[in-house]
Amino acid sequence: MAKKAKSRSAAQAAVKKRSGPKAAARSSARKAVKAKARTTPAKAAPKKPARPKQRIAISHHREEDFKADGLRAYAKYRDLGIAEASHGLAQAHVIRLQGPCDPNEVSKLHFHDVEFQMVYVLKGWVKTYMDGQGETLMKEGSAWTQPPKIKHMILDYSDDVELLEVILPAEFKTVELKA
């Protein structure tokens, strides 16, 4: 019992030592530092320029809207108006690959310098190669993303293939590689 009394009194003494004038000064100093940290603004990150307000883009199917003025000579593109409506944030178009597939023209390893790319097969099929994925047959209803700068190529496609492609940003660079 005497030991318990001694240990209790030692603990009480330790508490008294911590709660003296020095401890109160330390506690006040800590509170002041914490309060200053809350009120001092953090280093301001550089502000991104405000992007212009996006507008609504509506595109109805019209055969005459398919143009042979895109990235690939063997394809026709129907622009969906997304690039203009989003002020260059994104691009979306329907692609018709013109058959029959000529591997000498089509199968060229390349990559796009983009932030995001997604492709959805609307009709037909397309066989692709993507670095790290290998060959994949994409059929009507299939969708895939291509990470930024992934090396890829089209290997083959059906004569009636149509693809929906969404890319960020709207303007980007394509780099053809030697296989």
PDB file of C-alpha atoms in Angstrom:
ATOM      1  CA  MET A   1       0.000   0.000   0.000  1.00  0.00           C
ATOM      2  CA  ALA A   2       2.836   2.352   0.760  1.00  0.00           C
ATOM      3  CA  LYS A   3       4.210   1.820  -2.729  1.00  0.00           C
ATOM      4  CA  LYS A   4       0.911   2.853  -4.284  1.00  0.00           C
ATOM      5  CA  ALA A   5       0.854   6.029  -2.229  1.00  0.00           C
ATOM      6  CA  LYS A   6       4.404   6.845  -3.242  1.00  0.00           C
ATOM      7  CA  SER A   7       3.708   6.249  -6.925  1.00  0.00           C
ATOM      8  CA  ARG A   8       0.571   8.366  -6.717  1.00  0.00           C
ATOM      9  CA  SER A   9       2.445  11.204  -5.110  1.00  0.00           C
ATOM     10  CA  ALA A  10       5.233  10.909  -7.715  1.00  0.00           C
ATOM     11  CA  ALA A  11       2.658  11.133 -10.492  1.00  0.00           C
ATOM     12  CA  GLN A  12       1.028  14.133  -8.833  1.00  0.00           C
ATOM     13  CA  ALA A  13       4.422  15.815  -8.534  1.00  0.00           C
ATOM     14  CA  ALA A  14       5.103  15.200 -12.231  1.00  0.00           C
ATOM     15  CA  VAL A  15       1.749  16.747 -13.134  1.00  0.00           C
ATOM     16  CA  LYS A  16       2.484  19.750 -10.939  1.00  0.00           C
ATOM     17  CA  LYS A  17       5.868  20.177 -12.653  1.00  0.00           C
ATOM     18  CA  ARG A  18       4.183  20.183 -16.101  1.00  0.00           C
ATOM     19  CA  SER A  19       1.425  22.519 -15.078  1.00  0.00           C
ATOM     20  CA  GLY A  20       3.669  25.246 -13.682  1.00  0.00           C
ATOM     21  CA  PRO A  21       4.313  28.648 -15.283  1.00  0.00           C
ATOM     22  CA  LYS A  22       6.757  27.255 -17.879  1.00  0.00           C
ATOM     23  CA  ALA A  23       4.224  24.697 -19.105  1.00  0.00           C
ATOM     24  CA  ALA A  24       1.588  27.415 -19.395  1.00  0.00           C
ATOM     25  CA  ALA A  25       3.991  29.558 -21.472  1.00  0.00           C
ATOM     26  CA  ARG A  26       4.764  26.607 -23.768  1.00  0.00           C
ATOM     27  CA  SER A  27       1.069  25.878 -24.176  1.00  0.00           C
ATOM     28  CA  SER A  28       0.343  29.522 -25.061  1.00  0.00           C
ATOM     29  CA  ALA A  29       3.183  29.526 -27.585  1.00  0.00           C
ATOM     30  CA  ARG A  30       1.834  26.363 -29.237  1.00  0.00           C
ATOM     31  CA  LYS A  31      -1.652  27.852 -29.479  1.00  0.00           C
ATOM     32  CA  ALA A  32      -0.263  31.001 -31.073  1.00  0.00           C
ATOM     33  CA  VAL A  33       1.695  29.005 -33.678  1.00  0.00           C
ATOM     34  CA  LYS A  34      -1.354  26.876 -34.516  1.00  0.00           C
ATOM     35  CA  ALA A  35      -3.574  29.957 -34.808  1.00  0.00           C
ATOM     36  CA  LYS A  36      -1.044  31.657 -37.081  1.00  0.00           C
ATOM     37  CA  ALA A  37      -0.869  28.565 -39.294  1.00  0.00           C
ATOM     38  CA  ARG A  38      -4.661  28.640 -39.668  1.00  0.00           C
ATOM     39  CA  THR A  39      -4.787  32.326 -40.585  1.00  0.00           C
ATOM     40  CA  THR A  40      -1.653  32.538 -42.763  1.00  0.00           C
ATOM     41  CA  PRO A  41      -2.574  31.642 -46.347  1.00  0.00           C
ATOM     42  CA  ALA A  42      -0.577  28.804 -47.828  1.00  0.00           C
ATOM     43  CA  LYS A  43       1.700  29.601 -50.733  1.00  0.00           C
ATOM     44  CA  ALA A  44      -0.673  30.464 -53.489  1.00  0.00           C
ATOM     45  CA  ALA A  45      -0.500  27.970 -56.322  1.00  0.00           C
ATOM     46  CA  PRO A  46      -0.354  29.545 -59.757  1.00  0.00           C
ATOM     47  CA  LYS A  47      -3.903  29.993 -60.988  1.00  0.00           C
ATOM     48  CA  LYS A  48      -4.886  28.241 -64.172  1.00  0.00           C
ATOM     49  CA  PRO A  49      -6.412  30.599 -66.675  1.00  0.00           C
ATOM     50  CA  ALA A  50     -10.178  30.373 -66.594  1.00  0.00           C
ATOM     51  CA  ARG A  51     -11.477  28.260 -69.458  1.00  0.00           C
ATOM     52  CA  PRO A  52     -14.238  29.900 -71.483  1.00  0.00           C
ATOM     53  CA  LYS A  53     -17.714  28.685 -70.662  1.00  0.00           C
ATOM     54  CA  GLN A  54     -18.651  25.560 -72.613  1.00  0.00           C
ATOM     55  CA  ARG A  55     -21.728  25.562 -74.777  1.00  0.00           C
ATOM     56  CA  ILE A  56     -24.156  22.895 -75.877  1.00  0.00           C
ATOM     57  CA  ALA A  57     -23.165  20.886 -78.954  1.00  0.00           C
ATOM     58  CA  ILE A  58     -25.831  18.989 -80.866  1.00  0.00           C
ATOM     59  CA  SER A  59     -24.942  16.843 -83.866  1.00  0.00           C
ATOM     60  CA  HIS A  60     -27.463  14.890 -85.936  1.00  0.00           C
ATOM     61  CA  HIS A  61     -26.428  12.151 -88.329  1.00  0.00           C
ATOM     62  CA  ARG A  62     -26.004  13.323 -91.924  1.00  0.00           C
ATOM     63  CA  GLU A  63     -24.072  11.321 -94.509  1.00  0.00           C
ATOM     64  CA  GLU A  64     -22.597  14.491 -96.024  1.00  0.00           C
ATOM     65  CA  ASP A  65     -20.870  15.280 -92.704  1.00  0.00           C
ATOM     66  CA  PHE A  66     -18.375  12.409 -93.148  1.00  0.00           C
ATOM     67  CA  LYS A  67     -15.188  14.007 -94.517  1.00  0.00           C
ATOM     68  CA  ALA A  68     -11.853  12.559 -95.615  1.00  0.00           C
ATOM     69  CA  ASP A  69      -9.971  15.399 -93.908  1.00  0.00           C
ATOM     70  CA  GLY A  70      -8.723  13.751 -90.740  1.00  0.00           C
ATOM     71  CA  LEU A  71      -5.625  12.074 -89.391  1.00  0.00           C
ATOM     72  CA  ARG A  72      -5.859   8.940 -91.541  1.00  0.00           C
ATOM     73  CA  ALA A  73      -6.169   8.906 -95.344  1.00  0.00           C
ATOM     74  CA  TYR A  74      -8.110   5.609 -95.194  1.00  0.00           C
ATOM     75  CA  ALA A  75     -10.829   7.059 -92.936  1.00  0.00           C
ATOM     76  CA  LYS A  76     -13.755   9.469 -93.063  1.00  0.00           C
ATOM     77  CA  TYR A  77     -14.569  11.565 -90.009  1.00  0.00           C
ATOM     78  CA  ARG A  78     -17.798  13.099 -88.755  1.00  0.00           C
ATOM     79  CA  ASP A  79     -16.956  15.867 -86.300  1.00  0.00           C
ATOM     80  CA  LEU A  80     -19.479  16.076 -83.443  1.00  0.00           C
ATOM     81  CA  GLY A  81     -18.789  19.739 -82.596  1.00  0.00           C
ATOM     82  CA  ILE A  82     -17.262  19.006 -79.191  1.00  0.00           C
ATOM     83  CA  ALA A  83     -13.930  20.754 -79.816  1.00  0.00           C
ATOM     84  CA  GLU A  84     -15.609  24.034 -80.682  1.00  0.00           C
ATOM     85  CA  ALA A  85     -18.196  23.772 -77.889  1.00  0.00           C
ATOM     86  CA  SER A  86     -15.541  22.946 -75.268  1.00  0.00           C
ATOM     87  CA  HIS A  87     -13.001  25.524 -76.546  1.00  0.00           C
ATOM     88  CA  GLY A  88     -10.459  22.787 -77.253  1.00  0.00           C
ATOM     89  CA  LEU A  89     -10.920  20.804 -74.031  1.00  0.00           C
ATOM     90  CA  ALA A  90     -12.014  17.677 -75.917  1.00  0.00           C
ATOM     91  CA  GLN A  91     -12.706  16.316 -79.372  1.00  0.00           C
ATOM     92  CA  ALA A  92     -15.221  13.664 -80.428  1.00  0.00           C
ATOM     93  CA  HIS A  93     -15.902  12.234 -83.848  1.00  0.00           C
ATOM     94  CA  VAL A  94     -17.291   9.186 -85.587  1.00  0.00           C
ATOM     95  CA  ILE A  95     -14.713   7.429 -87.758  1.00  0.00           C
ATOM     96  CA  ARG A  96     -15.482   5.191 -90.720  1.00  0.00           C
ATOM     97  CA  LEU A  97     -12.451   3.187 -91.788  1.00  0.00           C
ATOM     98  CA  GLN A  98     -12.638   2.686 -95.558  1.00  0.00           C
ATOM     99  CA  GLY A  99     -12.344  -0.945 -96.625  1.00  0.00           C
ATOM    100  CA  PRO A 100     -10.906  -3.177 -97.584  1.00  0.00           C
ATOM    101  CA  CYS A 101      -8.124  -2.889 -95.003  1.00  0.00           C
ATOM    102  CA  ASP A 102      -4.647  -2.468 -96.510  1.00  0.00           C
ATOM    103  CA  PRO A 103      -2.115  -3.406 -93.772  1.00  0.00           C
ATOM    104  CA  ASN A 104       0.679  -1.600 -95.660  1.00  0.00           C
ATOM    105  CA  GLU A 105      -1.194   1.674 -95.228  1.00  0.00           C
ATOM    106  CA  VAL A 106      -3.008   1.002 -91.950  1.00  0.00           C
ATOM    107  CA  SER A 107      -0.657  -0.984 -89.710  1.00  0.00           C
ATOM    108  CA  LYS A 108       1.798   1.704 -88.633  1.00  0.00           C
ATOM    109  CA  LEU A 109       2.969   1.829 -85.033  1.00  0.00           C
ATOM    110  CA  HIS A 110       2.320   5.271 -83.536  1.00  0.00           C
ATOM    111  CA  PHE A 111       1.219   7.155 -80.426  1.00  0.00           C
ATOM    112  CA  HIS A 112      -0.804  10.266 -79.690  1.00  0.00           C
ATOM    113  CA  ASP A 113       0.361  12.952 -77.257  1.00  0.00           C
ATOM    114  CA  VAL A 114      -2.993  13.185 -75.454  1.00  0.00           C
ATOM    115  CA  GLU A 115      -4.288  13.259 -71.890  1.00  0.00           C
ATOM    116  CA  PHE A 116      -7.200  10.896 -72.574  1.00  0.00           C
ATOM    117  CA  GLN A 117      -8.433   8.763 -75.470  1.00  0.00           C
ATOM    118  CA  MET A 118     -11.439   6.468 -75.602  1.00  0.00           C
ATOM    119  CA  VAL A 119     -12.792   4.497 -78.555  1.00  0.00           C
ATOM    120  CA  TYR A 120     -16.184   2.769 -78.847  1.00  0.00           C
ATOM    121  CA  VAL A 121     -17.123   0.424 -81.725  1.00  0.00           C
ATOM    122  CA  LEU A 122     -20.497   1.519 -83.097  1.00  0.00           C
ATOM    123  CA  LYS A 123     -20.593  -0.982 -85.970  1.00  0.00           C
ATOM    124  CA  GLY A 124     -18.415  -3.770 -87.387  1.00  0.00           C
ATOM    125  CA  TRP A 125     -15.092  -4.787 -85.838  1.00  0.00           C
ATOM    126  CA  VAL A 126     -11.473  -3.664 -85.602  1.00  0.00           C
ATOM    127  CA  LYS A 127      -8.361  -5.609 -84.607  1.00  0.00           C
ATOM    128  CA  THR A 128      -5.817  -3.505 -82.717  1.00  0.00           C
ATOM    129  CA  TYR A 129      -2.389  -3.854 -81.199  1.00  0.00           C
ATOM    130  CA  MET A 130      -1.533  -1.896 -78.032  1.00  0.00           C
ATOM    131  CA  ASP A 131       1.834  -2.021 -76.288  1.00  0.00           C
ATOM    132  CA  GLY A 132       1.482  -4.150 -73.161  1.00  0.00           C
ATOM    133  CA  GLN A 133      -1.917  -5.487 -74.265  1.00  0.00           C
ATOM    134  CA  GLY A 134      -1.085  -7.234 -77.523  1.00  0.00           C
ATOM    135  CA  GLU A 135      -3.639  -7.929 -80.240  1.00  0.00           C
ATOM    136  CA  THR A 136      -7.301  -7.454 -79.384  1.00  0.00           C
ATOM    137  CA  LEU A 137     -10.416  -7.906 -81.507  1.00  0.00           C
ATOM    138  CA  MET A 138     -12.935  -5.165 -80.747  1.00  0.00           C
ATOM    139  CA  LYS A 139     -16.505  -5.809 -81.908  1.00  0.00           C
ATOM    140  CA  GLU A 140     -19.690  -3.743 -82.014  1.00  0.00           C
ATOM    141  CA  GLY A 141     -20.274  -2.535 -78.450  1.00  0.00           C
ATOM    142  CA  SER A 142     -16.612  -2.869 -77.396  1.00  0.00           C
ATOM    143  CA  ALA A 143     -14.883   0.140 -75.862  1.00  0.00           C
ATOM    144  CA  TRP A 144     -11.330   0.839 -74.769  1.00  0.00           C
ATOM    145  CA  THR A 145      -9.111   3.582 -73.478  1.00  0.00           C
ATOM    146  CA  GLN A 146      -5.597   4.236 -74.653  1.00  0.00           C
ATOM    147  CA  PRO A 147      -3.332   5.740 -71.986  1.00  0.00           C
ATOM    148  CA  PRO A 148      -1.311   8.810 -72.983  1.00  0.00           C
ATOM    149  CA  LYS A 149       1.457   8.045 -75.489  1.00  0.00           C
ATOM    150  CA  ILE A 150       0.736   4.294 -75.644  1.00  0.00           C
ATOM    151  CA  LYS A 151       2.200   2.715 -78.767  1.00  0.00           C
ATOM    152  CA  HIS A 152      -0.546   1.163 -80.871  1.00  0.00           C
ATOM    153  CA  MET A 153      -1.766   0.361 -84.376  1.00  0.00           C
ATOM    154  CA  ILE A 154      -4.739  -0.982 -86.282  1.00  0.00           C
ATOM    155  CA  LEU A 155      -4.106  -4.435 -87.750  1.00  0.00           C
ATOM    156  CA  ASP A 156      -7.379  -5.124 -89.565  1.00  0.00           C
ATOM    157  CA  TYR A 157     -11.019  -4.045 -89.701  1.00  0.00           C
ATOM    158  CA  SER A 158     -14.356  -4.898 -91.287  1.00  0.00           C
ATOM    159  CA  ASP A 159     -15.513  -2.980 -94.359  1.00  0.00           C
ATOM    160  CA  ASP A 160     -18.402  -1.455 -92.368  1.00  0.00           C
ATOM    161  CA  VAL A 161     -16.580  -0.422 -89.177  1.00  0.00           C
ATOM    162  CA  GLU A 162     -17.610   2.795 -87.412  1.00  0.00           C
ATOM    163  CA  LEU A 163     -15.900   4.055 -84.271  1.00  0.00           C
ATOM    164  CA  LEU A 164     -16.703   6.820 -81.806  1.00  0.00           C
ATOM    165  CA  GLU A 165     -13.489   8.434 -80.559  1.00  0.00           C
ATOM    166  CA  VAL A 166     -13.194  10.938 -77.690  1.00  0.00           C
ATOM    167  CA  ILE A 167      -9.851  12.665 -77.103  1.00  0.00           C
ATOM    168  CA  LEU A 168      -8.524  15.278 -74.670  1.00  0.00           C
ATOM    169  CA  PRO A 169      -7.319  17.825 -75.626  1.00  0.00           C
ATOM    170  CA  ALA A 170      -8.850  18.528 -79.024  1.00  0.00           C
ATOM    171  CA  GLU A 171      -5.508  19.453 -80.600  1.00  0.00           C
ATOM    172  CA  PHE A 172      -2.721  16.884 -80.193  1.00  0.00           C
ATOM    173  CA  LYS A 173       0.372  15.516 -81.879  1.00  0.00           C
ATOM    174  CA  THR A 174       0.617  12.034 -83.446  1.00  0.00           C
ATOM    175  CA  VAL A 175       4.055  10.445 -83.692  1.00  0.00           C
ATOM    176  CA  GLU A 176       4.635   7.584 -86.139  1.00  0.00           C
ATOM    177  CA  LEU A 177       7.255   5.067 -84.998  1.00  0.00           C
ATOM    178  CA  LYS A 178       9.368   2.555 -86.853  1.00  0.00           C
ATOM    179  CA  ALA A 179       8.157  -0.954 -86.040  1.00  0.00           C
TER     180      ALA A 179
END
